[in-house]
């Protein structure tokens, strides 16, 4: 078969077609707007908003599970005209730590692992947004989502306590202490969850690792604390609490917020030991932020 070859010079074959693209001449909203948008999108995504119905099931289910015990406690307190709530505000998150850990395990990898897996992080950094903007937005979004998850049942308890006509001053003080506790918990858990999730682009590995770090560590530490208490080594119990995120929060609120400790024997750390607990918590929060910054500086290259 003969092959036709064009004898037309290459320059005469070149054409420029106007296909209708226009330059954007509007205002440039800059880094602050991009950071707020990323925060808003990540926060909404933590509860499946703006995503498929399947993505909404687990976070919404965990939110309901967090609130149902509070509703039951309020109903019992109102029906029986109790003098106090069955559980202190500061104890509620400790009791529900498994649900909180599962939420972090499901939404931490969802927040960052997909960006790593689909290699979209460099695309973020090709715009005015920088590494610090990305890390702050993701950290703030997950911490805010956790605060909503942990503070909502406290609001239910507080409203129920007022409906049951319990002492307003005592309930308001306890409610405020509970909010401080869950705010600290939200920052700590969000940092740990994001650091672990940012290590691997595989969501399944991230979920397993977060559960191990948050939930399994609590079970292990609680078991060792119980053994130490039974072996008459109660002085070691407060120090063992330094090795689990939820026991760290328990120790801080026991030492500084007047909470009742969940440690064996009900003896939490002293004020001096509480300073060590608080330093460790703040160090973990700052360290998590620093590790995320280092991680995403490398990813964005």
Coordinates of C-alpha atoms in Angstrom, one line a residue:
X1 CA 0.0 0.0 0.0
X2 CA 1.4 3.3 -1.0
X3 CA 1.8 5.9 1.8
X4 CA 0.9 9.5 1.0
X5 CA 3.4 12.0 2.3
X6 CA 2.5 15.6 2.5
X7 CA 4.9 17.9 0.7
X8 CA 3.5 20.9 2.5
X9 CA 6.2 22.6 4.6
X10 CA 5.8 22.0 8.3
X11 CA 5.4 25.7 9.1
X12 CA 2.3 25.9 6.8
X13 CA 0.6 23.0 8.7
X14 CA 0.6 24.9 12.1
X15 CA -2.7 26.4 13.2
X16 CA -3.8 28.2 16.3
X17 CA -7.4 27.6 17.2
X18 CA -9.3 29.9 19.6
X19 CA -11.5 27.4 21.6
X20 CA -13.0 29.9 23.9
X21 CA -10.8 29.9 27.0
X22 CA -10.7 33.2 28.9
X23 CA -8.4 34.5 31.6
X24 CA -9.7 35.0 35.1
X25 CA -9.8 38.7 35.8
X26 CA -11.6 38.6 39.2
X27 CA -10.2 39.0 42.7
X28 CA -7.6 36.6 44.0
X29 CA -8.7 35.5 47.5
X30 CA -5.3 34.3 48.6
X31 CA -4.0 31.9 51.2
X32 CA -6.5 32.8 54.0
X33 CA -9.5 31.9 51.9
X34 CA -7.9 28.7 50.7
X35 CA -7.0 27.7 54.3
X36 CA -10.6 28.4 55.5
X37 CA -12.0 26.5 52.5
X38 CA -9.8 23.5 53.2
X39 CA -10.7 23.6 56.9
X40 CA -14.4 23.8 56.1
X41 CA -14.2 21.0 53.6
X42 CA -12.3 18.8 55.9
X43 CA -14.6 19.4 58.9
X44 CA -17.7 18.7 56.8
X45 CA -16.0 15.6 55.4
X46 CA -15.4 14.3 59.0
X47 CA -19.2 13.8 59.3
X48 CA -19.7 12.8 55.6
X49 CA -21.4 16.0 54.7
X50 CA -21.0 16.7 51.0
X51 CA -20.1 13.1 50.3
X52 CA -22.0 9.9 49.5
X53 CA -24.6 8.4 51.9
X54 CA -22.2 5.6 52.7
X55 CA -19.7 8.0 53.9
X56 CA -22.2 9.5 56.4
X57 CA -23.2 6.3 58.0
X58 CA -20.2 5.6 60.4
X59 CA -19.5 9.1 61.7
X60 CA -23.2 9.9 62.2
X61 CA -23.7 6.5 63.9
X62 CA -20.8 7.1 66.3
X63 CA -22.2 10.6 67.0
X64 CA -25.5 9.0 68.0
X65 CA -23.8 6.3 70.1
X66 CA -21.9 9.1 72.0
X67 CA -25.2 10.9 72.8
X68 CA -27.5 8.0 73.6
X69 CA -26.0 7.2 77.1
X70 CA -26.3 10.9 78.0
X71 CA -29.9 10.9 77.0
X72 CA -30.6 7.8 79.1
X73 CA -28.9 9.4 82.1
X74 CA -30.9 12.6 81.7
X75 CA -34.2 10.6 81.5
X76 CA -33.3 8.7 84.6
X77 CA -32.3 11.8 86.5
X78 CA -35.5 13.6 85.6
X79 CA -37.8 10.6 86.2
X80 CA -36.3 9.8 89.6
X81 CA -35.7 13.4 90.7
X82 CA -32.1 12.5 91.4
X83 CA -29.9 14.9 93.4
X84 CA -27.0 14.5 90.9
X85 CA -26.2 13.1 87.5
X86 CA -25.0 9.4 87.4
X87 CA -21.7 10.4 85.8
X88 CA -19.6 13.5 86.2
X89 CA -19.0 15.7 83.1
X90 CA -15.3 15.0 83.2
X91 CA -15.8 11.2 83.3
X92 CA -18.1 10.8 80.3
X93 CA -15.3 10.9 77.7
X94 CA -13.2 8.4 79.6
X95 CA -16.1 6.0 79.7
X96 CA -16.8 6.5 76.0
X97 CA -13.1 6.4 75.0
X98 CA -13.6 3.3 72.7
X99 CA -16.2 5.2 70.6
X100 CA -13.9 8.3 70.4
X101 CA -10.9 6.1 69.4
X102 CA -13.0 4.4 66.7
X103 CA -14.1 7.8 65.3
X104 CA -10.4 9.1 65.1
X105 CA -9.4 5.8 63.5
X106 CA -12.1 6.2 60.8
X107 CA -11.8 9.9 60.1
X108 CA -8.1 10.5 60.6
X109 CA -7.0 8.4 57.6
X110 CA -10.0 9.7 55.7
X111 CA -8.7 13.3 56.1
X112 CA -5.1 12.8 54.9
X113 CA -4.5 9.3 53.6
X114 CA -6.5 9.9 50.4
X115 CA -4.5 13.0 49.6
X116 CA -1.3 10.9 49.9
X117 CA -2.8 8.0 48.0
X118 CA -4.0 10.0 45.0
X119 CA -0.9 12.3 45.2
X120 CA -3.0 15.5 45.4
X121 CA -0.8 17.1 48.1
X122 CA 1.6 18.7 45.6
X123 CA -1.4 20.1 43.8
X124 CA -2.4 21.9 47.0
X125 CA 1.0 23.4 47.3
X126 CA 1.1 24.5 43.6
X127 CA -1.4 27.2 44.7
X128 CA -1.0 30.0 47.2
X129 CA -1.6 27.5 50.0
X130 CA 1.6 26.4 51.8
X131 CA 2.6 23.5 54.1
X132 CA 1.7 25.3 57.3
X133 CA -1.8 26.1 55.9
X134 CA -2.5 22.5 54.9
X135 CA -1.3 21.1 58.3
X136 CA -3.2 23.8 60.3
X137 CA -6.4 23.3 58.4
X138 CA -6.4 19.5 58.7
X139 CA -5.4 19.6 62.3
X140 CA -8.0 22.2 63.2
X141 CA -10.7 20.4 61.3
X142 CA -10.2 17.0 62.9
X143 CA -9.9 18.6 66.4
X144 CA -13.1 20.6 65.8
X145 CA -14.9 17.4 64.7
X146 CA -13.7 15.6 67.8
X147 CA -14.8 18.5 70.0
X148 CA -18.3 18.4 68.5
X149 CA -18.4 14.6 69.1
X150 CA -17.3 14.9 72.7
X151 CA -19.0 18.1 73.7
X152 CA -22.5 17.3 72.3
X153 CA -23.3 14.7 75.0
X154 CA -22.0 17.1 77.7
X155 CA -24.5 19.6 76.4
X156 CA -27.2 17.0 76.7
X157 CA -26.2 16.2 80.3
X158 CA -26.1 19.9 81.2
X159 CA -29.6 20.7 79.7
X160 CA -31.0 17.6 81.3
X161 CA -29.5 18.6 84.7
X162 CA -31.2 22.0 84.5
X163 CA -34.5 20.3 83.5
X164 CA -34.1 18.1 86.6
X165 CA -33.6 21.3 88.6
X166 CA -30.2 20.4 89.9
X167 CA -28.0 23.1 91.4
X168 CA -27.2 25.6 88.6
X169 CA -23.8 26.7 89.9
X170 CA -22.5 23.1 90.5
X171 CA -23.8 22.0 87.1
X172 CA -22.3 25.0 85.3
X173 CA -18.9 24.5 87.0
X174 CA -18.9 20.8 86.1
X175 CA -20.0 21.5 82.5
X176 CA -17.2 24.0 82.1
X177 CA -14.6 21.6 83.5
X178 CA -15.9 18.9 81.1
X179 CA -15.5 21.3 78.1
X180 CA -11.9 22.0 79.0
X181 CA -11.2 18.3 79.4
X182 CA -12.7 17.4 76.0
X183 CA -11.0 20.3 74.3
X184 CA -7.6 19.0 75.5
X185 CA -8.6 15.5 74.5
X186 CA -9.6 16.6 71.0
X187 CA -6.3 18.3 70.4
X188 CA -4.3 15.3 71.6
X189 CA -6.3 12.7 69.8
X190 CA -6.4 14.7 66.5
X191 CA -2.7 15.1 66.6
X192 CA -1.9 11.5 67.2
X193 CA -4.5 10.3 64.7
X194 CA -3.2 12.6 61.9
X195 CA 0.5 11.8 62.5
X196 CA -0.2 8.0 62.3
X197 CA -2.5 8.5 59.3
X198 CA 0.1 10.6 57.4
X199 CA 2.6 7.8 57.5
X200 CA 0.8 5.5 55.1
X201 CA -1.5 6.2 52.1
X202 CA -3.3 2.9 52.8
X203 CA -6.4 3.7 54.8
X204 CA -6.8 0.2 56.3
X205 CA -3.3 0.3 57.8
X206 CA -3.9 3.8 59.2
X207 CA -7.2 2.7 60.9
X208 CA -5.5 -0.3 62.5
X209 CA -2.6 1.7 63.7
X210 CA -4.8 4.5 65.2
X211 CA -6.9 1.9 67.0
X212 CA -3.8 0.3 68.4
X213 CA -2.4 3.6 69.6
X214 CA -5.6 4.9 71.2
X215 CA -7.8 2.0 72.3
X216 CA -5.5 -0.9 72.7
X217 CA -3.0 1.2 74.6
X218 CA -5.7 2.2 77.1
X219 CA -6.6 -1.5 77.7
X220 CA -3.0 -2.5 78.2
X221 CA -2.2 0.4 80.6
X222 CA -5.4 -0.2 82.6
X223 CA -4.5 -3.9 83.0
X224 CA -1.0 -3.1 84.2
X225 CA -2.4 -0.5 86.5
X226 CA -4.8 -3.0 88.0
X227 CA -2.0 -5.5 88.5
X228 CA 0.2 -3.0 90.2
X229 CA -2.6 -1.9 92.5
X230 CA -3.4 -5.5 93.4
X231 CA 0.3 -6.1 94.1
X232 CA 0.3 -3.2 96.6
X233 CA 2.4 -1.1 94.2
X234 CA -0.2 1.8 94.1
X235 CA 2.6 4.4 93.9
X236 CA 3.4 3.1 90.4
X237 CA -0.2 3.5 89.2
X238 CA -0.1 7.2 88.4
X239 CA 3.1 6.9 86.5
X240 CA 1.8 4.1 84.4
X241 CA -0.9 6.4 83.2
X242 CA 1.6 8.3 81.2
X243 CA 1.6 5.6 78.5
X244 CA -1.9 6.0 77.2
X245 CA -3.6 9.1 75.6
X246 CA -6.9 8.6 77.5
X247 CA -5.2 8.0 80.9
X248 CA -3.1 11.2 80.2
X249 CA -6.3 13.2 79.9
X250 CA -7.7 11.4 83.0
X251 CA -4.6 12.4 85.0
X252 CA -4.7 16.0 83.9
X253 CA -8.4 16.5 84.8
X254 CA -7.9 14.7 88.1
X255 CA -5.0 16.9 89.1
X256 CA -6.3 20.2 87.9
X257 CA -10.1 20.0 87.3
X258 CA -11.2 18.2 90.4
X259 CA -12.4 15.1 88.5
X260 CA -12.7 11.6 90.0
X261 CA -10.0 9.4 88.6
X262 CA -10.8 6.2 86.8
X263 CA -7.5 4.7 87.9
X264 CA -7.6 1.6 90.1
X265 CA -8.5 2.6 93.7
X266 CA -9.7 6.0 92.4
X267 CA -6.4 7.6 93.2
X268 CA -5.2 9.8 90.4
X269 CA -2.0 11.7 90.2
X270 CA -1.1 14.4 92.7
X271 CA -0.7 18.0 91.8
X272 CA 3.0 17.5 91.2
X273 CA 2.5 14.5 89.1
X274 CA -0.3 16.4 87.3
X275 CA 2.3 18.9 86.1
X276 CA 4.2 16.0 84.5
X277 CA 1.0 14.8 82.9
X278 CA 0.1 18.3 81.5
X279 CA 3.7 18.7 80.2
X280 CA 3.5 15.3 78.4
X281 CA 0.1 16.2 76.9
X282 CA 1.2 19.6 75.6
X283 CA 4.5 18.0 74.4
X284 CA 2.6 15.4 72.4
X285 CA 0.3 18.1 70.9
X286 CA 3.3 20.2 69.9
X287 CA 5.3 17.2 68.7
X288 CA 2.4 16.0 66.6
X289 CA 2.1 19.4 64.9
X290 CA 5.9 19.4 64.3
X291 CA 5.9 15.9 62.9
X292 CA 3.1 16.8 60.5
X293 CA 5.0 19.8 59.3
X294 CA 8.1 17.8 58.6
X295 CA 6.1 15.1 56.9
X296 CA 4.3 17.4 54.5
X297 CA 7.4 19.4 53.7
X298 CA 8.8 16.2 52.3
X299 CA 5.6 15.2 50.5
X300 CA 5.2 18.6 48.9
X301 CA 8.7 18.6 47.3

